[in-house]
Amino acid sequence: MNLVFLGPPGAGKGTQAAVVSQALGIPHVSTGDMFRKALKEETPIGLKAKAFMDKGELVPDSVTIEMVKERLSEDDCKNGYLLDGFPRNLDQAEALATFSQLDAAVNIAVADEKLIARLSGRRFCPKCSGTFHVSKLADEKTCPDCGAELIQRADDNPATIANRLSVYHKETSPLTAFYAQKGLLKEVDGDQSMDDVSAAILKALAVNL
Ligand code: AP5
């Protein structure tokens, strides 16, 4: 199954992609994770992306589209993939359609007020890539899964969160209409418990486990 997860920053795309990709046995391809890894390794793509990510702006399509095209051509994507964070605008969606056919686009909807609280309290494990919220952690410094030190993402600060939301509404939210028009859109309420959101996504995809 070739899937895309849409939704604003903090909607739970990464959280749900981890669960659903495992349930379906397909790789989770997150452009945000790819850029953060490239930045950590100081590759040319990472160094180019940094200034955009720091401001909450989109990395230029010339960089992003080629990176995704290459990743989807790898062997592990032959039987399906779950794209998280791509496409982010209409040009990316149109480019994707030239090199891959989607089965569904799942839009995880959450109101802006909730997103700010989610993103401000998010903690990330750089070792096992686990994503958590301080409200659910007994010790907000240590990963409950692998024991590594948790970090706060550089773009989870109030000014950058505000810009990411604004960029989402301007550039990314039109994609729901784009995929609805193609008959591929599945709408899911992201303002439920994480388990209920996972169940709603699998139901929308008509997957019985
Ligand atoms: P990216 O990493 O894609 O960030 P994003 O879209 O802003 O999304 P997030 O990762 O912030 O949120 P999420 O929806 O995955 O939520 P999560 O599951 O973590 O992109 C970062 C940057 O990279 C961009 O700004 C851009 O610069 C660049 N970039 C990436 N892709 C690009 C592209 N295609 N083109 C150009 N540039 C690109 O959950 C958030 C929090 O909420 C967590 O604390 C979690 O525990 C909690 N939570 C999750 N679900 C629930 C729930 N049901 N109830 C309560 N809390 C919940």
PDB file of C-alpha atoms and ligand atoms in Angstrom, residues 7-17 30-33 35-36 49 52-61 64 67-68 84-89 92 108 110 115 117-119 121-123 131-136 153 155-156 160 164 190-195 197, ligand 1:
ATOM      1  CA  GLY A   7      -1.945  17.035   8.752  1.00  0.00           C
ATOM      2  CA  PRO A   8      -0.583  20.096  10.527  1.00  0.00           C
ATOM      3  CA  PRO A   9       2.614  20.102  12.597  1.00  0.00           C
ATOM      4  CA  GLY A  10       1.932  18.190  15.808  1.00  0.00           C
ATOM      5  CA  ALA A  11      -1.150  16.366  14.489  1.00  0.00           C
ATOM      6  CA  GLY A  12       0.530  13.054  15.296  1.00  0.00           C
ATOM      7  CA  LYS A  13       1.739  12.070  11.809  1.00  0.00           C
ATOM      8  CA  GLY A  14       5.059  10.703  13.097  1.00  0.00           C
ATOM      9  CA  THR A  15       3.462   9.012  16.116  1.00  0.00           C
ATOM     10  CA  GLN A  16       0.837   7.288  13.967  1.00  0.00           C
ATOM     11  CA  ALA A  17       3.216   6.530  11.084  1.00  0.00           C
ATOM     12  CA  SER A  30       9.602  10.936   6.973  1.00  0.00           C
ATOM     13  CA  THR A  31      11.122  13.883   5.132  1.00  0.00           C
ATOM     14  CA  GLY A  32      11.549  15.744   8.436  1.00  0.00           C
ATOM     15  CA  ASP A  33      13.551  12.803   9.860  1.00  0.00           C
ATOM     16  CA  PHE A  35      16.479  16.295   6.869  1.00  0.00           C
ATOM     17  CA  ARG A  36      17.311  16.062  10.598  1.00  0.00           C
ATOM     18  CA  ALA A  49      17.956  22.524   4.817  1.00  0.00           C
ATOM     19  CA  PHE A  52      14.698  26.716   6.310  1.00  0.00           C
ATOM     20  CA  MET A  53      13.985  24.290   9.153  1.00  0.00           C
ATOM     21  CA  ASP A  54      15.192  26.764  11.788  1.00  0.00           C
ATOM     22  CA  LYS A  55      12.617  29.281  10.520  1.00  0.00           C
ATOM     23  CA  GLY A  56       9.838  26.732   9.971  1.00  0.00           C
ATOM     24  CA  GLU A  57       9.893  27.342   6.213  1.00  0.00           C
ATOM     25  CA  LEU A  58       9.702  24.613   3.591  1.00  0.00           C
ATOM     26  CA  VAL A  59      13.019  23.356   2.209  1.00  0.00           C
ATOM     27  CA  PRO A  60      13.061  24.156  -1.553  1.00  0.00           C
ATOM     28  CA  ASP A  61      11.255  21.651  -3.790  1.00  0.00           C
ATOM     29  CA  THR A  64      13.064  17.746  -1.422  1.00  0.00           C
ATOM     30  CA  MET A  67      15.440  13.226  -2.168  1.00  0.00           C
ATOM     31  CA  VAL A  68      11.998  11.551  -1.946  1.00  0.00           C
ATOM     32  CA  ASP A  84       5.043  11.409   6.462  1.00  0.00           C
ATOM     33  CA  GLY A  85       5.671  15.108   5.763  1.00  0.00           C
ATOM     34  CA  PHE A  86       5.622  14.835   1.968  1.00  0.00           C
ATOM     35  CA  PRO A  87       4.011  16.199  -0.131  1.00  0.00           C
ATOM     36  CA  ARG A  88       3.844  19.597   1.546  1.00  0.00           C
ATOM     37  CA  ASN A  89       2.546  21.715  -1.353  1.00  0.00           C
ATOM     38  CA  GLN A  92       5.345  18.287  -4.540  1.00  0.00           C
ATOM     39  CA  ILE A 108      -5.080  13.689  10.570  1.00  0.00           C
ATOM     40  CA  VAL A 110      -6.366  18.630  14.973  1.00  0.00           C
ATOM     41  CA  LEU A 115      -1.161  21.649  18.346  1.00  0.00           C
ATOM     42  CA  ALA A 117       0.481  22.485  23.489  1.00  0.00           C
ATOM     43  CA  ARG A 118       1.522  19.237  21.812  1.00  0.00           C
ATOM     44  CA  LEU A 119       4.576  20.713  20.094  1.00  0.00           C
ATOM     45  CA  GLY A 121       5.770  19.611  25.246  1.00  0.00           C
ATOM     46  CA  ARG A 122       7.221  17.214  22.689  1.00  0.00           C
ATOM     47  CA  ARG A 123      10.439  15.346  23.519  1.00  0.00           C
ATOM     48  CA  THR A 131       8.456  10.721  20.235  1.00  0.00           C
ATOM     49  CA  PHE A 132       6.875  11.564  23.587  1.00  0.00           C
ATOM     50  CA  HIS A 133       5.007  14.307  25.409  1.00  0.00           C
ATOM     51  CA  VAL A 134       6.166  15.616  28.779  1.00  0.00           C
ATOM     52  CA  SER A 135       2.665  15.126  30.209  1.00  0.00           C
ATOM     53  CA  LYS A 136       3.071  11.362  29.751  1.00  0.00           C
ATOM     54  CA  ARG A 153      13.527  19.737  18.655  1.00  0.00           C
ATOM     55  CA  ASP A 155      11.958  24.038  15.722  1.00  0.00           C
ATOM     56  CA  ASP A 156       9.629  23.394  18.702  1.00  0.00           C
ATOM     57  CA  THR A 160       8.959  28.694  14.802  1.00  0.00           C
ATOM     58  CA  ARG A 164       5.118  26.280  10.767  1.00  0.00           C
ATOM     59  CA  GLY A 190      -6.612  13.328  15.429  1.00  0.00           C
ATOM     60  CA  ASP A 191      -8.055  14.747  18.644  1.00  0.00           C
ATOM     61  CA  GLN A 192      -8.572  11.372  20.331  1.00  0.00           C
ATOM     62  CA  SER A 193      -6.282   9.078  22.303  1.00  0.00           C
ATOM     63  CA  MET A 194      -3.297   7.793  20.303  1.00  0.00           C
ATOM     64  CA  ASP A 195      -4.770   4.266  20.261  1.00  0.00           C
ATOM     65  CA  VAL A 197      -6.406   7.552  16.240  1.00  0.00           C
TER      66      VAL A 197
HETATM   67  P1  AP5 B   1       8.490  17.589  10.041  1.00  0.00           P
HETATM   68  O1  AP5 B   1       9.444  16.834  10.850  1.00  0.00           O
HETATM   69  O2  AP5 B   1       7.710  16.892   8.988  1.00  0.00           O
HETATM   70  O3  AP5 B   1       7.536  18.367  11.049  1.00  0.00           O
HETATM   71  P2  AP5 B   1       5.968  18.704  11.043  1.00  0.00           P
HETATM   72  O4  AP5 B   1       5.160  18.454   9.828  1.00  0.00           O
HETATM   73  O5  AP5 B   1       5.964  20.093  11.538  1.00  0.00           O
HETATM   74  O6  AP5 B   1       5.363  17.652  11.919  1.00  0.00           O
HETATM   75  P3  AP5 B   1       5.848  17.253  13.303  1.00  0.00           P
HETATM   76  O7  AP5 B   1       6.914  16.231  13.215  1.00  0.00           O
HETATM   77  O8  AP5 B   1       6.170  18.485  14.095  1.00  0.00           O
HETATM   78  O9  AP5 B   1       4.493  16.676  13.920  1.00  0.00           O
HETATM   79  P4  AP5 B   1       3.765  15.294  13.778  1.00  0.00           P
HETATM   80  O10 AP5 B   1       2.459  15.509  13.094  1.00  0.00           O
HETATM   81  O11 AP5 B   1       4.660  14.235  13.248  1.00  0.00           O
HETATM   82  O12 AP5 B   1       3.435  15.027  15.312  1.00  0.00           O
HETATM   83  P5  AP5 B   1       4.078  13.999  16.369  1.00  0.00           P
HETATM   84  O13 AP5 B   1       3.649  12.613  16.040  1.00  0.00           O
HETATM   85  O14 AP5 B   1       5.541  14.247  16.554  1.00  0.00           O
HETATM   86  O15 AP5 B   1       9.217  18.814   9.304  1.00  0.00           O
HETATM   87  C1  AP5 B   1      10.158  19.644   9.963  1.00  0.00           C
HETATM   88  C2  AP5 B   1      10.738  20.639   8.963  1.00  0.00           C
HETATM   89  O16 AP5 B   1      11.431  19.915   7.913  1.00  0.00           O
HETATM   90  C3  AP5 B   1       9.708  21.506   8.218  1.00  0.00           C
HETATM   91  O17 AP5 B   1       9.341  22.651   8.961  1.00  0.00           O
HETATM   92  C4  AP5 B   1      10.488  21.837   6.943  1.00  0.00           C
HETATM   93  O18 AP5 B   1      11.430  22.854   7.171  1.00  0.00           O
HETATM   94  C5  AP5 B   1      11.236  20.552   6.645  1.00  0.00           C
HETATM   95  N1  AP5 B   1      10.462  19.654   5.760  1.00  0.00           N
HETATM   96  C6  AP5 B   1       9.991  18.392   6.080  1.00  0.00           C
HETATM   97  N2  AP5 B   1       9.336  17.871   5.035  1.00  0.00           N
HETATM   98  C7  AP5 B   1       9.369  18.791   4.035  1.00  0.00           C
HETATM   99  C8  AP5 B   1       8.851  18.821   2.713  1.00  0.00           C
HETATM  100  N3  AP5 B   1       8.129  17.826   2.203  1.00  0.00           N
HETATM  101  N4  AP5 B   1       9.088  19.938   1.966  1.00  0.00           N
HETATM  102  C9  AP5 B   1       9.815  20.971   2.460  1.00  0.00           C
HETATM  103  N5  AP5 B   1      10.320  21.007   3.715  1.00  0.00           N
HETATM  104  C10 AP5 B   1      10.110  19.922   4.495  1.00  0.00           C
HETATM  105  O19 AP5 B   1       3.293  14.456  17.696  1.00  0.00           O
HETATM  106  C11 AP5 B   1       3.504  15.747  18.267  1.00  0.00           C
HETATM  107  C12 AP5 B   1       3.324  15.683  19.794  1.00  0.00           C
HETATM  108  O20 AP5 B   1       1.963  15.360  20.093  1.00  0.00           O
HETATM  109  C13 AP5 B   1       4.180  14.617  20.490  1.00  0.00           C
HETATM  110  O21 AP5 B   1       4.597  15.105  21.735  1.00  0.00           O
HETATM  111  C14 AP5 B   1       3.216  13.425  20.659  1.00  0.00           C
HETATM  112  O22 AP5 B   1       3.568  12.616  21.777  1.00  0.00           O
HETATM  113  C15 AP5 B   1       1.887  14.151  20.859  1.00  0.00           C
HETATM  114  N6  AP5 B   1       0.732  13.398  20.347  1.00  0.00           N
HETATM  115  C16 AP5 B   1       0.651  12.661  19.198  1.00  0.00           C
HETATM  116  N7  AP5 B   1      -0.571  12.125  19.056  1.00  0.00           N
HETATM  117  C17 AP5 B   1      -1.309  12.550  20.127  1.00  0.00           C
HETATM  118  C18 AP5 B   1      -2.670  12.336  20.544  1.00  0.00           C
HETATM  119  N8  AP5 B   1      -3.531  11.577  19.841  1.00  0.00           N
HETATM  120  N9  AP5 B   1      -3.078  12.929  21.692  1.00  0.00           N
HETATM  121  C19 AP5 B   1      -2.223  13.695  22.425  1.00  0.00           C
HETATM  122  N10 AP5 B   1      -0.930  13.929  22.099  1.00  0.00           N
HETATM  123  C20 AP5 B   1      -0.474  13.361  20.946  1.00  0.00           C
END
